[in-house]
Coordinates of C-alpha atoms (C1' of nucleotides) in Angstrom, one line a residue:
Chain P
M2 CA 202.4 125.9 126.8
P3 CA 200.9 125.7 123.3
S4 CA 197.1 125.5 123.2
F5 CA 195.1 122.7 121.6
A6 CA 194.4 125.2 118.8
D7 CA 198.1 125.6 118.1
Y8 CA 198.5 121.8 117.6
G9 CA 195.9 122.0 114.9
K10 CA 197.7 124.6 112.8
N11 CA 200.2 122.3 111.2
N12 CA 199.1 118.8 110.2
P13 CA 196.9 117.9 113.1
S14 CA 196.8 114.3 112.0
Q15 CA 200.3 113.8 113.4
W16 CA 198.8 114.2 116.9
I17 CA 196.2 111.5 116.3
T18 CA 196.4 107.9 117.2
A19 CA 194.5 105.7 114.8
F20 CA 193.3 102.3 116.1
E21 CA 193.1 100.0 113.2
G22 CA 191.0 96.8 113.1
T23 CA 191.6 93.9 110.9
R24 CA 191.1 94.7 107.3
Y25 CA 189.1 93.1 104.5
P26 CA 189.5 90.3 103.5
D27 CA 191.8 89.3 106.3
Y28 CA 189.0 89.4 108.8
L29 CA 187.1 86.7 107.0
T30 CA 189.3 84.2 108.7
V31 CA 188.4 85.6 112.1
A32 CA 184.7 85.9 111.1
R33 CA 184.7 82.3 110.1
K34 CA 186.0 81.2 113.5
M35 CA 183.3 83.2 115.2
Y36 CA 180.3 82.4 113.1
E37 CA 180.8 79.1 111.3
A38 CA 179.4 77.1 114.2
P39 CA 176.3 79.2 114.9
L40 CA 175.5 79.3 111.1
A41 CA 175.7 75.5 110.9
E42 CA 173.6 75.2 114.1
F43 CA 171.0 77.5 112.5
G44 CA 170.7 75.1 109.6
V45 CA 170.2 72.2 112.0
L46 CA 167.4 74.1 113.9
L47 CA 165.9 75.0 110.6
N48 CA 165.4 71.4 109.8
T49 CA 163.8 70.5 113.1
A50 CA 161.6 73.5 113.6
T51 CA 157.9 73.3 112.6
D52 CA 157.4 76.9 111.7
S53 CA 159.4 80.1 112.0
A54 CA 158.0 81.0 115.5
D55 CA 159.0 77.5 116.6
L56 CA 162.4 78.2 115.2
L57 CA 162.7 81.2 117.5
R58 CA 161.5 79.2 120.5
R59 CA 164.2 76.6 119.8
I60 CA 166.9 79.3 119.5
V61 CA 165.8 80.7 122.9
R62 CA 166.5 77.4 124.5
E63 CA 170.1 77.3 123.2
P64 CA 172.8 78.2 125.7
L65 CA 174.8 81.4 125.7
P66 CA 176.9 82.7 124.0
G67 CA 175.8 80.9 120.8
R68 CA 172.2 82.0 121.4
I69 CA 173.0 85.6 120.7
Q70 CA 174.6 84.7 117.3
L71 CA 171.6 82.5 116.4
M72 CA 169.3 85.4 117.2
R73 CA 171.4 87.7 115.0
I74 CA 171.1 85.1 112.1
F75 CA 167.4 84.7 112.9
R76 CA 166.9 88.4 112.6
R77 CA 168.5 88.5 109.2
Y78 CA 166.8 85.5 107.7
V79 CA 163.4 85.7 109.3
S80 CA 162.5 89.0 110.9
Q81 CA 164.4 92.2 110.3
K82 CA 162.0 94.3 112.3
T83 CA 162.3 92.5 115.6
P84 CA 164.8 94.5 117.7
V85 CA 167.8 92.6 118.9
E86 CA 167.1 93.8 122.4
M87 CA 163.7 92.1 122.2
L88 CA 165.1 88.9 120.8
K89 CA 167.5 88.8 123.7
K90 CA 164.8 88.8 126.3
I91 CA 164.0 85.1 126.8
S92 CA 160.8 85.8 128.8
K93 CA 159.5 88.0 126.0
V94 CA 159.5 85.4 123.3
E95 CA 155.8 84.9 123.1
E96 CA 155.4 88.7 123.1
V97 CA 157.8 88.9 120.1
V98 CA 155.8 86.2 118.3
T99 CA 152.6 88.0 119.0
N100 CA 153.9 91.4 117.9
Y101 CA 156.1 90.5 115.1
G102 CA 155.2 86.9 114.2
A103 CA 152.8 87.9 111.4
D104 CA 155.8 89.4 109.5
F105 CA 158.1 86.4 110.0
R106 CA 159.2 84.9 106.8
S107 CA 157.7 81.4 106.5
L108 CA 159.9 78.5 107.4
A109 CA 159.7 77.1 103.9
E110 CA 161.0 80.3 102.5
V111 CA 163.8 80.5 105.1
R112 CA 164.8 77.0 104.3
L113 CA 165.0 77.8 100.6
A114 CA 167.0 81.0 101.3
Y115 CA 169.4 79.2 103.6
A116 CA 169.9 76.4 101.1
S117 CA 170.5 78.9 98.3
R118 CA 173.6 80.1 100.0
P119 CA 177.1 78.6 99.9
H120 CA 178.2 77.0 103.1
P121 CA 180.0 78.4 104.9
D122 CA 178.3 81.7 104.0
E123 CA 181.1 84.2 103.9
A124 CA 178.8 87.0 103.0
L125 CA 176.7 86.7 106.1
M126 CA 179.8 86.1 108.2
A127 CA 181.3 89.4 106.9
V128 CA 178.1 91.3 107.6
M129 CA 177.9 89.9 111.1
Y130 CA 181.6 90.7 111.7
E131 CA 181.0 94.4 110.8
H132 CA 179.7 94.8 114.3
A133 CA 182.1 92.6 116.2
D134 CA 184.3 95.4 117.6
R135 CA 181.7 98.0 118.4
G136 CA 182.9 100.1 121.3
S137 CA 186.3 98.6 121.5
K138 CA 188.1 101.7 120.2
G139 CA 186.7 103.8 122.9
Y140 CA 187.8 101.3 125.5
E141 CA 191.3 101.1 123.9
L142 CA 191.6 104.9 124.3
T143 CA 190.8 104.9 128.1
A144 CA 192.9 101.7 128.6
R145 CA 195.9 103.5 127.1
F146 CA 195.3 106.6 129.1
F147 CA 195.1 104.7 132.4
K148 CA 198.2 102.8 131.6
W149 CA 200.1 106.0 130.8
F150 CA 198.8 107.8 133.9
E151 CA 199.7 104.9 136.2
E152 CA 203.2 104.7 134.8
T153 CA 203.7 108.4 134.9
Y154 CA 201.9 109.5 138.1
G155 CA 200.8 106.3 139.7
A156 CA 202.9 106.9 142.8
R157 CA 201.8 110.4 143.3
Y158 CA 198.2 110.5 142.4
Q159 CA 195.1 108.4 142.7
I160 CA 193.2 107.6 139.4
D161 CA 189.8 106.1 139.2
G162 CA 187.4 105.1 136.5
P163 CA 186.5 102.2 134.2
V164 CA 189.7 101.2 132.4
R165 CA 187.6 99.5 129.7
A166 CA 184.0 98.7 130.1
G167 CA 182.3 99.5 133.4
K168 CA 180.5 102.2 135.2
D169 CA 181.4 105.8 135.0
V170 CA 182.5 107.7 138.0
M171 CA 179.5 109.7 139.2
L172 CA 181.0 113.0 140.1
H173 CA 178.1 114.2 142.2
E174 CA 178.9 111.2 144.5
R175 CA 182.6 112.0 144.8
L176 CA 183.0 115.8 144.8
P177 CA 182.5 117.3 148.3
H178 CA 179.4 119.4 148.6
F179 CA 178.7 119.1 144.9
R180 CA 175.0 118.5 145.6
S181 CA 174.6 121.7 147.6
F182 CA 175.5 123.6 144.4
F183 CA 174.1 121.6 141.6
S184 CA 171.4 119.0 141.0
S185 CA 172.8 117.6 137.8
N186 CA 174.4 114.2 137.6
I187 CA 177.8 114.2 135.8
P188 CA 179.2 110.8 134.9
A189 CA 183.0 110.9 134.2
D190 CA 185.4 108.5 132.6
I191 CA 188.4 109.6 134.6
Y192 CA 188.7 110.9 138.1
I193 CA 192.1 112.0 139.5
T194 CA 192.7 113.0 143.1
R195 CA 195.7 113.6 145.4
T196 CA 196.4 110.7 147.7
D197 CA 194.6 112.7 150.5
G198 CA 191.5 112.7 148.3
T199 CA 191.6 116.3 147.0
P200 CA 189.9 116.2 143.6
L201 CA 192.2 117.4 140.8
V202 CA 190.8 116.3 137.5
A203 CA 187.5 115.2 136.1
G204 CA 188.1 113.6 132.7
F205 CA 185.9 112.7 129.7
A206 CA 187.2 110.4 127.0
R207 CA 186.0 109.9 123.5
Y208 CA 187.3 108.3 120.4
D209 CA 186.0 109.3 117.0
S210 CA 186.8 107.1 114.0
D211 CA 184.7 108.9 111.5
R212 CA 182.1 111.5 111.0
G213 CA 183.7 113.8 113.4
G214 CA 181.4 116.8 112.9
A215 CA 178.2 114.9 112.4
Q216 CA 178.5 112.9 115.6
E217 CA 180.0 115.7 117.7
D218 CA 177.6 118.6 117.1
D219 CA 175.2 117.5 119.8
R220 CA 178.1 116.8 122.2
T221 CA 179.9 120.1 121.8
G222 CA 177.1 121.7 123.8
Q223 CA 177.1 118.9 126.4
N224 CA 180.9 119.2 126.8
H225 CA 180.6 122.9 127.2
D226 CA 177.9 122.5 129.9
K227 CA 180.0 119.9 131.8
A228 CA 183.1 122.1 131.7
T229 CA 181.2 125.2 132.9
T230 CA 179.4 123.4 135.7
L231 CA 182.6 121.8 137.0
Q232 CA 184.6 125.1 136.8
N233 CA 181.8 126.9 138.7
Y234 CA 181.8 124.1 141.3
A235 CA 185.6 124.3 141.7
A236 CA 185.5 128.0 142.2
R237 CA 182.7 128.0 144.7
A238 CA 184.0 125.0 146.6
G239 CA 187.5 126.3 146.5
I240 CA 188.8 123.0 145.2
P241 CA 191.7 122.7 142.6
L242 CA 189.5 120.7 140.2
K243 CA 190.2 120.9 136.5
V244 CA 188.6 119.4 133.5
L245 CA 190.2 117.1 130.9
F246 CA 188.8 116.1 127.6
L247 CA 190.7 113.1 126.2
N248 CA 189.8 113.0 122.6
D249 CA 191.4 111.0 119.8
G250 CA 190.8 109.4 116.5
P251 CA 190.8 110.5 112.8
G252 CA 187.4 112.0 113.3
L253 CA 188.9 114.8 115.4
T254 CA 190.5 116.2 112.3
L255 CA 187.2 116.4 110.4
G256 CA 184.8 119.2 110.1
S257 CA 184.7 121.8 112.9
M258 CA 185.8 119.4 115.6
W259 CA 189.3 120.7 116.2
R260 CA 188.0 124.3 116.3
D261 CA 185.2 123.4 118.7
Y262 CA 187.6 121.7 121.1
A263 CA 190.1 124.5 120.8
A264 CA 187.3 126.9 121.8
L265 CA 186.3 124.7 124.7
E266 CA 189.8 124.6 126.0
A267 CA 190.2 128.4 125.6
E268 CA 187.0 129.1 127.6
G269 CA 188.5 127.2 130.5
N270 CA 191.3 129.8 131.0
G271 CA 193.9 127.1 131.7
R272 CA 191.5 125.0 133.8
T273 CA 190.3 122.9 130.9
L274 CA 192.7 120.7 128.9
V275 CA 191.9 119.0 125.6
C276 CA 194.4 116.3 124.7
T277 CA 195.0 113.4 122.4
L278 CA 197.1 110.5 123.6
K279 CA 200.2 111.9 121.8
M280 CA 199.9 115.2 123.6
L281 CA 199.8 113.8 127.1
S282 CA 203.5 113.8 128.0
E283 CA 203.9 117.5 127.1
R284 CA 200.5 118.8 128.2
L285 CA 199.2 116.8 131.1
T286 CA 202.0 118.0 133.4
S287 CA 202.3 117.9 137.2
Q288 CA 202.3 121.7 137.0
W289 CA 198.8 121.6 135.4
L290 CA 197.6 118.9 137.8
E291 CA 198.6 121.1 140.7
S292 CA 197.4 124.4 139.3
Chain V
dA30 C1' 176.0 79.5 141.7
dA31 C1' 174.2 80.1 137.3
dA32 C1' 171.4 82.1 134.1
dG33 C1' 168.6 86.0 132.9
dC34 C1' 168.5 90.6 132.1
dT35 C1' 169.4 95.7 132.0
dC36 C1' 172.3 99.3 131.3
dA37 C1' 176.2 102.1 129.7
dC38 C1' 179.1 102.8 126.0
dG39 C1' 179.7 104.8 121.6
dC40 C1' 180.9 103.3 116.7
dA41 C1' 178.8 102.8 111.6
dC42 C1' 176.3 104.8 108.3
dG43 C1' 172.3 107.1 105.9
dT44 C1' 169.6 111.5 104.1
dA45 C1' 168.2 116.4 103.7
dG46 C1' 169.1 121.0 103.3
dA47 C1' 171.8 125.4 103.7
dG48 C1' 175.5 128.0 102.2
dA49 C1' 179.8 128.8 99.8
Chain F
dT21 C1' 179.2 120.9 93.1
dC22 C1' 181.1 120.4 97.4
dT23 C1' 181.3 120.9 102.4
dC24 C1' 179.2 121.2 106.6
dT25 C1' 175.4 120.9 109.9
dA26 C1' 171.6 118.6 111.7
dC27 C1' 169.1 114.7 112.5
dG28 C1' 168.2 109.9 112.6
dT29 C1' 168.6 104.6 112.7
dG30 C1' 171.1 100.4 113.5
dC31 C1' 173.9 97.6 116.4
dG32 C1' 177.1 94.3 119.9
dT33 C1' 179.7 93.9 124.0
dG34 C1' 180.8 93.6 128.9
dA35 C1' 179.8 94.7 133.7
dG36 C1' 177.1 93.8 137.2
dC37 C1' 172.5 93.5 139.2
dT38 C1' 168.4 90.4 139.7
dT39 C1' 166.1 86.2 139.5
dT40 C1' 165.9 81.3 139.7

DNA sequence: AAAGCTCACGCACGTAGAGA
DNA sequence: TCTCTACGTGCGTGAGCTTT
């Protein structure tokens, strides 16, 4: 079977699946649907509030999910330095006012700023939309993997893990006697067993849109550690467990990523597999699963 | 039961510096 | 000058636990 390194020798981008979002300016239509109402609501609250701390208190009383968007607007108009996580905590409102209130822009200024904008404010909606699909590409990757696996091997093997959002599979809770060898906790995205429960594959999924090298450098070491630990475990416990790295996205072709993953796979001596979605049918074979 | 809240996930984007 | 490594900040969503 060709190695992951071999796939990289000739136009690696043909093995990549690129998940595209909506492009500019098309997404302005979508953004408008999402943010027009909260932006107008912000204007209403702006008129009724007595000062900018009061504005925040009023926002906090709004129901979800609109409240989150109002807070995002508040953050941009009034207080850039208040972390979103703090704004989300309703019980911490007074704390936020105490800690950050001195730097809130005054209500008069915010009103002027708000009034100076066209309504609806497409610029702000576009800025807000930039973050709307955070994380979704990673979820898309695992979702497609699970679908493929169920269709291909669903009758013969058991697969577990969060299909999109959700908790990872904690390997130390699943792998027999893992704790007697290692103290580390290893969360996995994919866990495949025979129907009798014999562990076959621990898998880790990751999608890289961009900045392959820059984002990956810290993880290369972590991936290496996970693979080594799991291979050691499998050998000691006498279990046919293997390691899968499901990686995809254009970022994979940037920098040293491909080489790093090729090296990771090579170190596994056949017991570590690095795959993109497009490689699955020829690489994630039943022969490998049972090896 | 509903609302509040925390946590896991991991993408987007910026600068600095070394080396080719 | 360009590429790559290294480091860092910003951010929203959904699951599911906790509190009311």
